[in-house]
């Protein structure tokens, strides 16, 4: 998967594609509406990239204090974007 369009198309599948990074798997489950599975992908990880996805998920959940904690861990600032725009921004970043 190399493009945003391909990623979005994959949301029609039952399972995420093979070879996705943990961050993309998390965003895939989020795109499918399964916040719990999305969160489980990054919950125990401490690297900056996983922390960024983790922050987004807590922002989506409405837990802004927790989101800001994870944005700080990711060395990011909570964006002033819609959740959908942030989801796409994250996808573009991780798709490279």
XYZ file of C-alpha atoms in Angstrom:
96
model
C 0.000 0.000 0.000
C 1.549 3.238 -1.118
C -1.202 5.817 -1.420
C -3.962 7.263 0.704
C -6.517 6.036 -1.848
C -5.171 2.465 -1.652
C -5.247 2.597 2.127
C -8.834 3.844 2.172
C -9.834 1.157 -0.324
C -8.323 -1.491 1.975
C -10.873 -0.517 4.631
C -13.350 -2.600 2.610
C -11.345 -5.707 3.528
C -12.022 -7.822 6.594
C -8.415 -7.670 7.843
C -5.521 -5.235 7.378
C -3.048 -6.116 4.669
C 0.189 -7.940 5.410
C 3.282 -5.864 5.890
C 1.629 -2.829 7.470
C 3.588 -1.125 10.220
C 2.007 -1.190 13.664
C 1.148 2.481 13.252
C -0.667 1.851 9.956
C -2.464 -1.162 11.445
C -3.667 1.051 14.277
C -4.905 3.674 11.828
C -6.533 0.927 9.738
C -8.534 -0.360 12.712
C -9.447 3.218 13.574
C -10.603 3.729 9.989
C -12.813 0.659 10.404
C -14.357 2.215 13.508
C -12.672 -0.137 16.007
C -11.029 2.263 18.469
C -10.215 -0.526 20.943
C -8.246 -2.584 18.401
C -6.579 0.575 17.120
C -5.530 1.500 20.644
C -4.323 -2.032 21.419
C -1.821 -1.802 18.547
C 0.084 1.115 20.108
C -0.877 0.993 23.788
C 2.322 -0.695 25.030
C 4.729 1.001 22.604
C 6.942 3.920 23.572
C 8.564 4.986 20.290
C 7.778 8.483 18.998
C 5.807 7.314 15.958
C 3.534 5.040 17.990
C 3.116 7.802 20.568
C 1.872 10.112 17.802
C -0.837 7.633 16.782
C -1.614 7.008 20.449
C -2.074 10.761 20.955
C -4.455 10.999 18.006
C -6.533 8.101 19.361
C -6.894 9.714 22.789
C -7.797 13.012 21.139
C -10.479 11.166 19.197
C -11.671 9.558 22.417
C -12.022 13.034 23.926
C -9.337 12.485 26.584
C -7.380 15.656 25.829
C -5.119 15.474 28.892
C -3.992 11.974 27.899
C -3.726 12.995 24.238
C -1.452 15.911 25.152
C 0.729 13.563 27.219
C 1.237 11.357 24.144
C 1.723 14.313 21.771
C 4.509 15.421 24.113
C 6.047 11.913 24.030
C 5.871 12.043 20.221
C 7.423 15.518 20.226
C 4.345 16.802 18.405
C 1.836 19.527 19.160
C -1.873 18.751 19.175
C -3.012 19.960 15.751
C -5.829 22.356 15.091
C -7.158 20.014 12.401
C -10.303 17.950 12.320
C -9.861 14.360 13.422
C -10.342 13.221 9.820
C -7.630 15.603 8.623
C -5.250 14.410 11.323
C -5.981 10.764 10.442
C -5.096 11.509 6.811
C -1.988 13.467 7.845
C -0.815 10.493 9.908
C -1.506 8.105 7.043
C 0.471 10.234 4.600
C 3.362 10.382 7.060
C 3.451 6.618 7.658
C 2.823 5.670 4.036
C 5.886 7.766 3.209
